[in-house]
């Protein structure tokens, strides 16, 4: 599935932003600005119990290891050439016509998530003014036109050529296929409509919209708790969305986030015994979604070449135990509450590359909660309102060749994560540090330590690239297990006295710069007493 990175397509960088960043760096060179936004973070002592009290190592050794052990080949990236509209179309099996019927929501396994405890069914009773019904597609192939022919018009109606309005949920069961091609499907907010896939969905050159009938328009976001229609694909499903648009879907209820690809909930998964869901979303656009994309226990899903704009909480959010994902060549911007792209809780062995993530409320790209063995490469991450790329409690990850520019806080931030390799990245004109590594005790937060354990340890390898014109300095690390530096360019300092480090690096700055800059050697900074020993 992989190809050499030499085949990478170079993407255009916003020229105005580069010019602005370079100009800012030049103007700041020699400035005597006070570091009001110093990146040094004081760590409060931990309470006895789950996490032992943090302690600072007192002394560090500075040495120059052989550079050979730091050399790496360019990472291999997945070959994207096979993920096309034509390839998706070839997967469609237009066999026997599906059976289409009206069924009670409470009788369908695929809908039980929405009618169980907490008086969930009251939502649909109120909206449908009776026992909740759904359109059920079974055992074969169907289009929207096929569905409209077989159910009463008050449930699904072709309101104008190629435009269909659904006023109840639509369920595509395990052995069924629904194709939406060159159509618009409007899911009525007033009617409580949504689309659930247990079989296969093929959507191409189409629109799927949350629809507010009272306004004769999109069900634009008003409140996290207000029902809005959504798309959910369960375990065993295959979802293919190509060259399509989705808007105004999703709200804060579980599995109702907008576009969700999810294994069944644990109790249902034991009953259904179906494999992890999969599919592709390519060349499409998502706007005003609660989450633009969410997945849970999903395998080998491809999210490629899409635009995620002005979504509410996240643009792209793979979650628990998803793996083998490809998130590539997407443009993610304008997320209103949190991050552009985030993977969280054991999202492993995945690829995040050649994306643009910019102008989001918090970070551009985040690896969170023990997500490991991921490659984050060649992304353009700029003008986010917090960090550019953030790693929280997620060790054993490689960041290669990213351009992280003009984010309001740190360019690259690494918290409680070990064996983080930063190769050939550019962190430029960020509001605080270019690269910031630190430890933090999270035991006093609302974090479930059993579900999301962590260690207060951080270690980095930084090789190549540039740390240029960052407002608080190029690099800071707080109480590391180790840090290795080699061939890192540090240009356009913002301080009148030139390059300066914070944290433990600042204490031995002259030695580090002598090895790194004058002698052009690798530098290993290693505590005499490691954090593990300090906590014994």
Coordinates of C-alpha atoms in Angstrom, one line a residue, residues 144 162-166 180 183-189 193-195 203 206-213 217-220 227-231 244-250 258-259 285-289 309:
X144 CA -33.6 7.2 -3.5
X162 CA -33.6 14.8 -8.0
X163 CA -34.4 16.4 -4.6
X164 CA -35.8 14.2 -1.9
X165 CA -37.1 15.1 1.5
X166 CA -37.2 12.4 4.3
X180 CA -27.3 8.3 -3.9
X183 CA -29.3 13.7 -6.0
X184 CA -30.0 15.9 -2.9
X185 CA -31.3 14.1 0.2
X186 CA -32.8 16.5 2.8
X187 CA -33.3 15.1 6.3
X188 CA -36.1 16.9 8.1
X189 CA -35.2 18.3 11.4
X193 CA -35.0 12.1 10.1
X194 CA -31.5 10.6 10.0
X195 CA -29.6 8.0 8.0
X203 CA -22.9 8.6 -2.4
X206 CA -24.8 14.5 -4.3
X207 CA -25.8 16.5 -1.3
X208 CA -26.9 15.3 2.2
X209 CA -28.3 18.2 4.2
X210 CA -30.0 18.7 7.6
X211 CA -33.1 20.5 6.6
X212 CA -35.3 22.9 8.6
X213 CA -38.7 22.8 6.9
X217 CA -33.4 25.9 4.3
X218 CA -30.5 24.2 6.1
X219 CA -30.8 23.3 9.8
X220 CA -28.1 25.7 10.8
X227 CA -31.6 17.6 17.5
X228 CA -30.2 17.9 14.0
X229 CA -30.2 15.1 11.4
X230 CA -27.0 12.9 11.0
X231 CA -25.4 10.0 9.2
X244 CA -20.4 15.3 -2.5
X245 CA -21.5 18.0 0.0
X246 CA -22.9 17.6 3.5
X247 CA -24.1 20.5 5.7
X248 CA -25.9 21.2 9.0
X249 CA -25.8 17.8 10.4
X250 CA -25.2 16.6 14.0
X258 CA -22.7 14.6 12.0
X259 CA -20.9 11.9 10.0
X285 CA -17.1 19.2 1.4
X286 CA -18.5 19.4 5.0
X287 CA -19.8 22.6 6.6
X288 CA -21.7 23.5 9.8
X289 CA -21.4 20.0 11.2
X309 CA -15.0 24.3 6.9

